[in-house]
mmCIF file of C-alpha atoms in Angstrom:
data_model
loop_
_atom_site.group_PDB
_atom_site.id
_atom_site.type_symbol
_atom_site.label_atom_id
_atom_site.label_comp_id
_atom_site.label_asym_id
_atom_site.label_seq_id
_atom_site.Cartn_x
_atom_site.Cartn_y
_atom_site.Cartn_z
ATOM 1 C CA UNK A 21 -41.036 33.678 -12.025
ATOM 2 C CA UNK A 22 -42.158 30.171 -12.987
ATOM 3 C CA UNK A 23 -41.983 26.726 -11.421
ATOM 4 C CA UNK A 24 -38.428 25.548 -10.928
ATOM 5 C CA UNK A 25 -36.273 22.761 -9.505
ATOM 6 C CA UNK A 26 -34.412 24.018 -6.407
ATOM 7 C CA UNK A 27 -30.627 23.720 -6.450
ATOM 8 C CA UNK A 28 -30.707 22.030 -3.037
ATOM 9 C CA UNK A 29 -32.728 19.130 -4.483
ATOM 10 C CA UNK A 30 -30.408 18.945 -7.503
ATOM 11 C CA UNK A 31 -27.466 18.808 -5.091
ATOM 12 C CA UNK A 32 -29.186 16.028 -3.140
ATOM 13 C CA UNK A 33 -29.422 13.986 -6.324
ATOM 14 C CA UNK A 34 -25.832 14.793 -7.345
ATOM 15 C CA UNK A 35 -24.563 13.568 -3.974
ATOM 16 C CA UNK A 36 -26.494 10.330 -4.361
ATOM 17 C CA UNK A 37 -25.267 9.773 -7.918
ATOM 18 C CA UNK A 38 -21.657 10.412 -6.968
ATOM 19 C CA UNK A 39 -21.865 7.695 -4.300
ATOM 20 C CA UNK A 40 -24.152 5.341 -6.265
ATOM 21 C CA UNK A 41 -23.415 5.799 -9.984
ATOM 22 C CA UNK A 42 -26.416 3.718 -11.123
ATOM 23 C CA UNK A 43 -28.727 6.542 -9.967
ATOM 24 C CA UNK A 44 -30.500 8.417 -12.776
ATOM 25 C CA UNK A 45 -32.359 11.709 -12.547
ATOM 26 C CA UNK A 46 -36.055 10.883 -12.828
ATOM 27 C CA UNK A 47 -37.361 14.408 -12.395
ATOM 28 C CA UNK A 48 -38.096 17.207 -9.933
ATOM 29 C CA UNK A 49 -40.529 19.649 -11.521
ATOM 30 C CA UNK A 50 -43.922 18.281 -12.543
ATOM 31 C CA UNK A 51 -45.001 17.751 -16.109
ATOM 32 C CA UNK A 52 -48.306 16.855 -17.758
ATOM 33 C CA UNK A 53 -48.352 13.654 -15.718
ATOM 34 C CA UNK A 54 -48.081 15.596 -12.461
ATOM 35 C CA UNK A 55 -50.959 17.959 -11.853
ATOM 36 C CA UNK A 56 -50.784 17.869 -8.068
ATOM 37 C CA UNK A 57 -48.480 17.062 -5.157
ATOM 38 C CA UNK A 58 -44.885 17.908 -4.326
ATOM 39 C CA UNK A 59 -43.653 17.767 -7.926
ATOM 40 C CA UNK A 60 -45.542 21.044 -8.388
ATOM 41 C CA UNK A 61 -44.890 24.390 -6.750
ATOM 42 C CA UNK A 62 -47.354 25.345 -4.026
ATOM 43 C CA UNK A 63 -48.692 28.174 -6.232
ATOM 44 C CA UNK A 64 -49.738 25.610 -8.861
ATOM 45 C CA UNK A 65 -51.867 23.276 -6.755
ATOM 46 C CA UNK A 66 -55.171 23.875 -5.037
ATOM 47 C CA UNK A 67 -55.489 24.642 -1.369
ATOM 48 C CA UNK A 68 -56.967 21.208 -0.744
ATOM 49 C CA UNK A 69 -53.943 19.402 -2.221
ATOM 50 C CA UNK A 70 -52.340 16.948 0.215
ATOM 51 C CA UNK A 71 -48.968 18.649 -0.313
ATOM 52 C CA UNK A 72 -50.008 21.959 1.274
ATOM 53 C CA UNK A 73 -51.745 20.851 4.447
ATOM 54 C CA UNK A 74 -48.910 20.935 6.990
ATOM 55 C CA UNK A 75 -47.513 24.173 8.400
ATOM 56 C CA UNK A 76 -44.109 23.301 6.907
ATOM 57 C CA UNK A 77 -45.728 23.073 3.467
ATOM 58 C CA UNK A 78 -47.192 26.555 3.743
ATOM 59 C CA UNK A 79 -43.669 27.969 4.038
ATOM 60 C CA UNK A 80 -40.889 28.255 1.473
ATOM 61 C CA UNK A 81 -40.940 29.498 -2.117
ATOM 62 C CA UNK A 82 -44.338 28.869 -3.690
ATOM 63 C CA UNK A 83 -42.740 28.507 -7.133
ATOM 64 C CA UNK A 84 -40.411 25.687 -6.098
ATOM 65 C CA UNK A 85 -41.154 22.032 -6.756
ATOM 66 C CA UNK A 86 -40.393 19.890 -3.730
ATOM 67 C CA UNK A 87 -39.964 16.282 -4.850
ATOM 68 C CA UNK A 88 -37.316 14.068 -6.438
ATOM 69 C CA UNK A 89 -37.637 10.905 -8.520
ATOM 70 C CA UNK A 90 -34.568 8.666 -8.848
ATOM 71 C CA UNK A 91 -34.459 5.869 -11.401
ATOM 72 C CA UNK A 92 -31.765 3.190 -11.391
ATOM 73 C CA UNK A 93 -29.555 1.278 -13.785
ATOM 74 C CA UNK A 94 -29.213 -1.319 -11.019
ATOM 75 C CA UNK A 95 -32.275 -2.982 -9.531
ATOM 76 C CA UNK A 96 -30.133 -4.001 -6.563
ATOM 77 C CA UNK A 97 -29.289 -0.365 -5.795
ATOM 78 C CA UNK A 98 -32.970 0.565 -6.043
ATOM 79 C CA UNK A 99 -33.894 -2.168 -3.569
ATOM 80 C CA UNK A 100 -31.044 -1.248 -1.207
ATOM 81 C CA UNK A 101 -31.932 2.464 -1.172
ATOM 82 C CA UNK A 102 -35.646 1.744 -0.686
ATOM 83 C CA UNK A 103 -34.854 -0.456 2.294
ATOM 84 C CA UNK A 104 -32.547 2.210 3.754
ATOM 85 C CA UNK A 105 -35.316 4.801 3.497
ATOM 86 C CA UNK A 106 -37.801 2.444 5.131
ATOM 87 C CA UNK A 107 -35.354 1.645 7.923
ATOM 88 C CA UNK A 108 -34.893 5.395 8.524
ATOM 89 C CA UNK A 109 -38.452 5.821 9.829
ATOM 90 C CA UNK A 110 -37.185 7.264 13.122
ATOM 91 C CA UNK A 111 -33.977 8.846 11.823
ATOM 92 C CA UNK A 112 -33.926 12.591 12.533
ATOM 93 C CA UNK A 113 -32.065 13.196 9.254
ATOM 94 C CA UNK A 114 -35.338 12.394 7.485
ATOM 95 C CA UNK A 115 -37.249 15.164 9.303
ATOM 96 C CA UNK A 116 -37.211 17.426 6.196
ATOM 97 C CA UNK A 117 -38.936 14.687 4.172
ATOM 98 C CA UNK A 118 -42.677 14.162 3.919
ATOM 99 C CA UNK A 119 -42.548 10.629 2.472
ATOM 100 C CA UNK A 120 -40.939 8.189 0.071
ATOM 101 C CA UNK A 121 -42.031 5.328 -2.191
ATOM 102 C CA UNK A 122 -39.893 2.589 -3.736
ATOM 103 C CA UNK A 123 -39.467 -1.174 -3.768
ATOM 104 C CA UNK A 124 -37.181 -3.597 -1.961
ATOM 105 C CA UNK A 125 -37.970 -6.595 -4.167
ATOM 106 C CA UNK A 126 -39.415 -5.478 -7.508
ATOM 107 C CA UNK A 127 -42.817 -6.926 -6.644
ATOM 108 C CA UNK A 128 -44.177 -4.712 -3.877
ATOM 109 C CA UNK A 129 -44.247 -0.944 -3.450
ATOM 110 C CA UNK A 130 -43.113 0.162 -0.018
ATOM 111 C CA UNK A 131 -43.035 3.630 1.507
ATOM 112 C CA UNK A 132 -43.131 5.684 4.655
ATOM 113 C CA UNK A 133 -44.818 8.929 5.635
ATOM 114 C CA UNK A 134 -42.192 10.521 7.882
ATOM 115 C CA UNK A 135 -44.456 13.384 8.913
ATOM 116 C CA UNK A 136 -47.410 11.152 9.767
ATOM 117 C CA UNK A 137 -45.151 8.360 11.076
ATOM 118 C CA UNK A 138 -46.757 5.404 9.285
ATOM 119 C CA UNK A 139 -45.938 2.999 6.428
ATOM 120 C CA UNK A 140 -47.620 3.728 3.097
ATOM 121 C CA UNK A 141 -47.703 2.493 -0.486
ATOM 122 C CA UNK A 142 -48.495 3.799 -3.953
ATOM 123 C CA UNK A 143 -48.863 2.786 -7.622
ATOM 124 C CA UNK A 144 -46.694 0.252 -9.456
ATOM 125 C CA UNK A 145 -44.510 2.886 -11.121
ATOM 126 C CA UNK A 146 -42.555 2.940 -7.877
ATOM 127 C CA UNK A 147 -41.410 -0.623 -8.484
ATOM 128 C CA UNK A 148 -38.835 0.985 -10.785
ATOM 129 C CA UNK A 149 -37.983 4.314 -9.154
ATOM 130 C CA UNK A 150 -37.730 5.989 -5.763
ATOM 131 C CA UNK A 151 -39.975 8.986 -5.149
ATOM 132 C CA UNK A 152 -39.065 11.381 -2.351
ATOM 133 C CA UNK A 153 -41.338 14.233 -1.205
ATOM 134 C CA UNK A 154 -39.727 17.107 0.717
ATOM 135 C CA UNK A 155 -41.659 19.314 3.122
ATOM 136 C CA UNK A 156 -41.787 22.615 1.248
ATOM 137 C CA UNK A 157 -40.102 24.589 4.021
ATOM 138 C CA UNK A 158 -36.887 22.646 3.298
ATOM 139 C CA UNK A 159 -36.822 22.456 -0.504
ATOM 140 C CA UNK A 160 -34.083 25.134 -0.679
ATOM 141 C CA UNK A 161 -32.267 24.036 2.493
ATOM 142 C CA UNK A 162 -29.077 22.402 1.227
ATOM 143 C CA UNK A 163 -27.646 21.230 4.583
ATOM 144 C CA UNK A 164 -30.966 19.674 5.604
ATOM 145 C CA UNK A 165 -31.264 17.767 2.345
ATOM 146 C CA UNK A 166 -27.680 16.546 2.567
ATOM 147 C CA UNK A 167 -28.769 14.733 5.724
ATOM 148 C CA UNK A 168 -31.269 12.813 3.577
ATOM 149 C CA UNK A 169 -28.488 12.107 1.064
ATOM 150 C CA UNK A 170 -26.432 10.605 3.897
ATOM 151 C CA UNK A 171 -29.283 8.218 4.716
ATOM 152 C CA UNK A 172 -29.663 7.178 1.078
ATOM 153 C CA UNK A 173 -25.964 6.597 0.461
ATOM 154 C CA UNK A 174 -25.221 5.087 3.887
ATOM 155 C CA UNK A 175 -21.520 5.762 3.514
ATOM 156 C CA UNK A 176 -21.263 4.464 -0.053
ATOM 157 C CA UNK A 177 -18.451 5.975 -2.093
ATOM 158 C CA UNK A 178 -18.331 5.435 -5.811
ATOM 159 C CA UNK A 179 -21.088 2.857 -5.754
ATOM 160 C CA UNK A 180 -20.034 0.403 -3.062
ATOM 161 C CA UNK A 181 -17.027 -1.014 -1.291
ATOM 162 C CA UNK A 182 -13.584 0.545 -1.749
ATOM 163 C CA UNK A 183 -11.642 -0.944 -4.668
ATOM 164 C CA UNK A 184 -9.907 -4.154 -3.650
ATOM 165 C CA UNK A 185 -6.129 -4.309 -3.763
ATOM 166 C CA UNK A 186 -4.107 -7.395 -4.659
ATOM 167 C CA UNK A 187 -2.873 -9.474 -1.734
ATOM 168 C CA UNK A 188 0.718 -8.893 -0.668
ATOM 169 C CA UNK A 189 3.247 -11.125 -2.338
ATOM 170 C CA UNK A 190 3.049 -9.857 -5.900
ATOM 171 C CA UNK A 191 0.738 -10.471 -8.787
ATOM 172 C CA UNK A 192 -1.740 -8.370 -10.744
ATOM 173 C CA UNK A 193 -5.429 -7.931 -10.058
ATOM 174 C CA UNK A 194 -6.972 -8.938 -13.388
ATOM 175 C CA UNK A 195 -10.602 -8.074 -12.701
ATOM 176 C CA UNK A 196 -11.887 -5.038 -10.796
ATOM 177 C CA UNK A 197 -14.358 -5.430 -7.949
ATOM 178 C CA UNK A 198 -17.738 -4.412 -9.457
ATOM 179 C CA UNK A 199 -18.874 -0.841 -8.796
ATOM 180 C CA UNK A 200 -22.443 -1.917 -8.013
ATOM 181 C CA UNK A 201 -21.379 -3.921 -4.959
ATOM 182 C CA UNK A 202 -22.216 -2.267 -1.639
ATOM 183 C CA UNK A 203 -20.061 -2.384 1.512
ATOM 184 C CA UNK A 204 -21.924 -5.447 2.845
ATOM 185 C CA UNK A 205 -22.461 -7.186 -0.493
ATOM 186 C CA UNK A 206 -20.901 -10.443 -1.675
ATOM 187 C CA UNK A 207 -21.310 -13.043 -4.415
ATOM 188 C CA UNK A 208 -23.249 -16.038 -3.184
ATOM 189 C CA UNK A 209 -26.426 -18.078 -3.373
ATOM 190 C CA UNK A 210 -28.829 -16.799 -6.033
ATOM 191 C CA UNK A 211 -31.660 -17.338 -3.540
ATOM 192 C CA UNK A 212 -29.888 -15.481 -0.752
ATOM 193 C CA UNK A 213 -30.689 -12.043 0.725
ATOM 194 C CA UNK A 214 -30.356 -8.754 -1.163
ATOM 195 C CA UNK A 215 -26.672 -8.598 -0.195
ATOM 196 C CA UNK A 216 -26.011 -11.896 -1.990
ATOM 197 C CA UNK A 217 -25.416 -11.323 -5.700
ATOM 198 C CA UNK A 218 -25.887 -14.689 -7.354
ATOM 199 C CA UNK A 219 -26.815 -13.822 -10.901
ATOM 200 C CA UNK A 220 -30.505 -13.202 -10.360
ATOM 201 C CA UNK A 221 -30.048 -9.907 -12.221
ATOM 202 C CA UNK A 222 -28.423 -9.801 -15.639
ATOM 203 C CA UNK A 223 -25.765 -7.259 -14.640
ATOM 204 C CA UNK A 224 -24.403 -9.709 -12.021
ATOM 205 C CA UNK A 225 -24.100 -12.710 -14.322
ATOM 206 C CA UNK A 226 -20.812 -11.794 -16.092
ATOM 207 C CA UNK A 227 -19.110 -11.449 -12.707
ATOM 208 C CA UNK A 228 -20.554 -14.692 -11.361
ATOM 209 C CA UNK A 229 -19.462 -16.408 -14.589
ATOM 210 C CA UNK A 230 -15.935 -15.000 -14.179
ATOM 211 C CA UNK A 231 -15.757 -16.472 -10.668
ATOM 212 C CA UNK A 232 -16.981 -19.830 -11.953
ATOM 213 C CA UNK A 233 -14.420 -19.826 -14.755
ATOM 214 C CA UNK A 234 -11.572 -19.101 -12.329
ATOM 215 C CA UNK A 235 -12.716 -21.954 -10.072
ATOM 216 C CA UNK A 236 -12.619 -24.258 -13.094
ATOM 217 C CA UNK A 237 -9.137 -23.017 -14.066
ATOM 218 C CA UNK A 238 -7.898 -23.637 -10.525
ATOM 219 C CA UNK A 239 -9.248 -27.206 -10.511
ATOM 220 C CA UNK A 240 -12.045 -26.913 -7.966
ATOM 221 C CA UNK A 241 -14.930 -28.052 -10.166
ATOM 222 C CA UNK A 242 -14.960 -31.864 -10.247
ATOM 223 C CA UNK A 243 -15.215 -33.290 -13.746
ATOM 224 C CA UNK A 244 -14.922 -29.910 -15.500
ATOM 225 C CA UNK A 245 -11.649 -28.591 -16.925
ATOM 226 C CA UNK A 246 -12.748 -26.231 -19.692
ATOM 227 C CA UNK A 247 -13.504 -22.671 -18.451
ATOM 228 C CA UNK A 248 -15.794 -22.235 -21.462
ATOM 229 C CA UNK A 249 -17.953 -25.117 -20.243
ATOM 230 C CA UNK A 250 -21.666 -24.488 -19.746
ATOM 231 C CA UNK A 251 -21.030 -25.139 -16.043
ATOM 232 C CA UNK A 252 -20.008 -21.472 -15.874
ATOM 233 C CA UNK A 253 -23.510 -20.156 -16.498
ATOM 234 C CA UNK A 254 -23.508 -16.966 -14.406
ATOM 235 C CA UNK A 255 -25.912 -18.434 -11.819
ATOM 236 C CA UNK A 256 -24.625 -19.053 -8.290
ATOM 237 C CA UNK A 257 -26.269 -22.264 -7.156
ATOM 238 C CA UNK A 258 -25.128 -25.115 -4.889
ATOM 239 C CA UNK A 259 -22.362 -26.432 -7.226
ATOM 240 C CA UNK A 260 -20.767 -22.980 -7.259
ATOM 241 C CA UNK A 261 -21.065 -22.738 -3.473
ATOM 242 C CA UNK A 262 -19.341 -26.121 -3.146
ATOM 243 C CA UNK A 263 -16.534 -25.207 -5.569
ATOM 244 C CA UNK A 264 -15.932 -21.842 -3.885
ATOM 245 C CA UNK A 265 -15.874 -23.453 -0.427
ATOM 246 C CA UNK A 266 -13.456 -26.148 -1.613
ATOM 247 C CA UNK A 267 -11.096 -23.479 -2.975
ATOM 248 C CA UNK A 268 -11.303 -21.452 0.243
ATOM 249 C CA UNK A 269 -10.712 -24.479 2.494
ATOM 250 C CA UNK A 270 -7.696 -25.514 0.451
ATOM 251 C CA UNK A 271 -6.091 -22.120 -0.037
ATOM 252 C CA UNK A 272 -7.401 -19.639 2.546
ATOM 253 C CA UNK A 273 -8.788 -21.504 5.549
ATOM 254 C CA UNK A 274 -6.717 -19.280 7.853
ATOM 255 C CA UNK A 275 -8.519 -16.133 6.700
ATOM 256 C CA UNK A 276 -11.918 -17.354 5.498
ATOM 257 C CA UNK A 277 -14.930 -17.827 7.783
ATOM 258 C CA UNK A 278 -17.801 -17.535 5.289
ATOM 259 C CA UNK A 279 -17.159 -20.548 3.082
ATOM 260 C CA UNK A 280 -19.017 -20.659 -0.206
ATOM 261 C CA UNK A 281 -19.322 -16.883 -0.539
ATOM 262 C CA UNK A 282 -17.036 -14.544 -2.471
ATOM 263 C CA UNK A 283 -16.411 -11.267 -0.628
ATOM 264 C CA UNK A 284 -14.061 -8.524 -1.785
ATOM 265 C CA UNK A 285 -11.031 -10.122 -0.113
ATOM 266 C CA UNK A 286 -11.845 -13.491 -1.707
ATOM 267 C CA UNK A 287 -12.225 -11.717 -5.045
ATOM 268 C CA UNK A 288 -8.751 -10.190 -4.665
ATOM 269 C CA UNK A 289 -7.228 -13.622 -4.042
ATOM 270 C CA UNK A 290 -9.183 -15.222 -6.886
ATOM 271 C CA UNK A 291 -8.247 -12.716 -9.580
ATOM 272 C CA UNK A 292 -4.664 -11.895 -8.576
ATOM 273 C CA UNK A 293 -2.073 -13.920 -10.491
#
């Protein structure tokens, strides 16, 4: 038998990708770049390797790799998942994991050693992917690893919030709610928190621009009447906040409390006609 990627780890990734479609398989079994650690089977590393020191790492199939790298088509999803894993420091569902590395901002590598119970960091490659090490005892334990998948996905289904439906009263929803939006995400200030998608990342800009163009069409951008105007630049800054708030106050003040932000219900109203 030779080194192999356990089905339980493959299933962990498949669960994550089903819920967050921007996830990409980064690798399980080590290659020439991995000569040590959990990406290698226990039989292929020396006895002094950090990945074989705990009792849990001296159990399980010695031929099985016990790590997972996940890359992302969406930086926002990478940051969200990294933050979820950091927040899960005391979550019992992470007990099968040794540690993770990732980034919540694209500038700093964050991580946590669940077994040692302390924050940690690593090299800059983890600015672009999440690395997860599994205690070797659990690398073939599907139910245990699905608990980790539940932490990573945090209830996501198909990459974010449920699809929005048009408001009652007729009309057609002309633009789908973006799949990369999470259940607590909205379109708002470009300098806002991670949940605020304001066009900082290129994949958000077409959707921000579409919102801006609809606000122009509806007459809520003073002095601008052409939807093709450069005012609709895909960047959510104060003028867009003001236009969105003006539209909400005029049309939906009975149901809106977060003026100047476009949530899924606002989106449904904006693009149904």
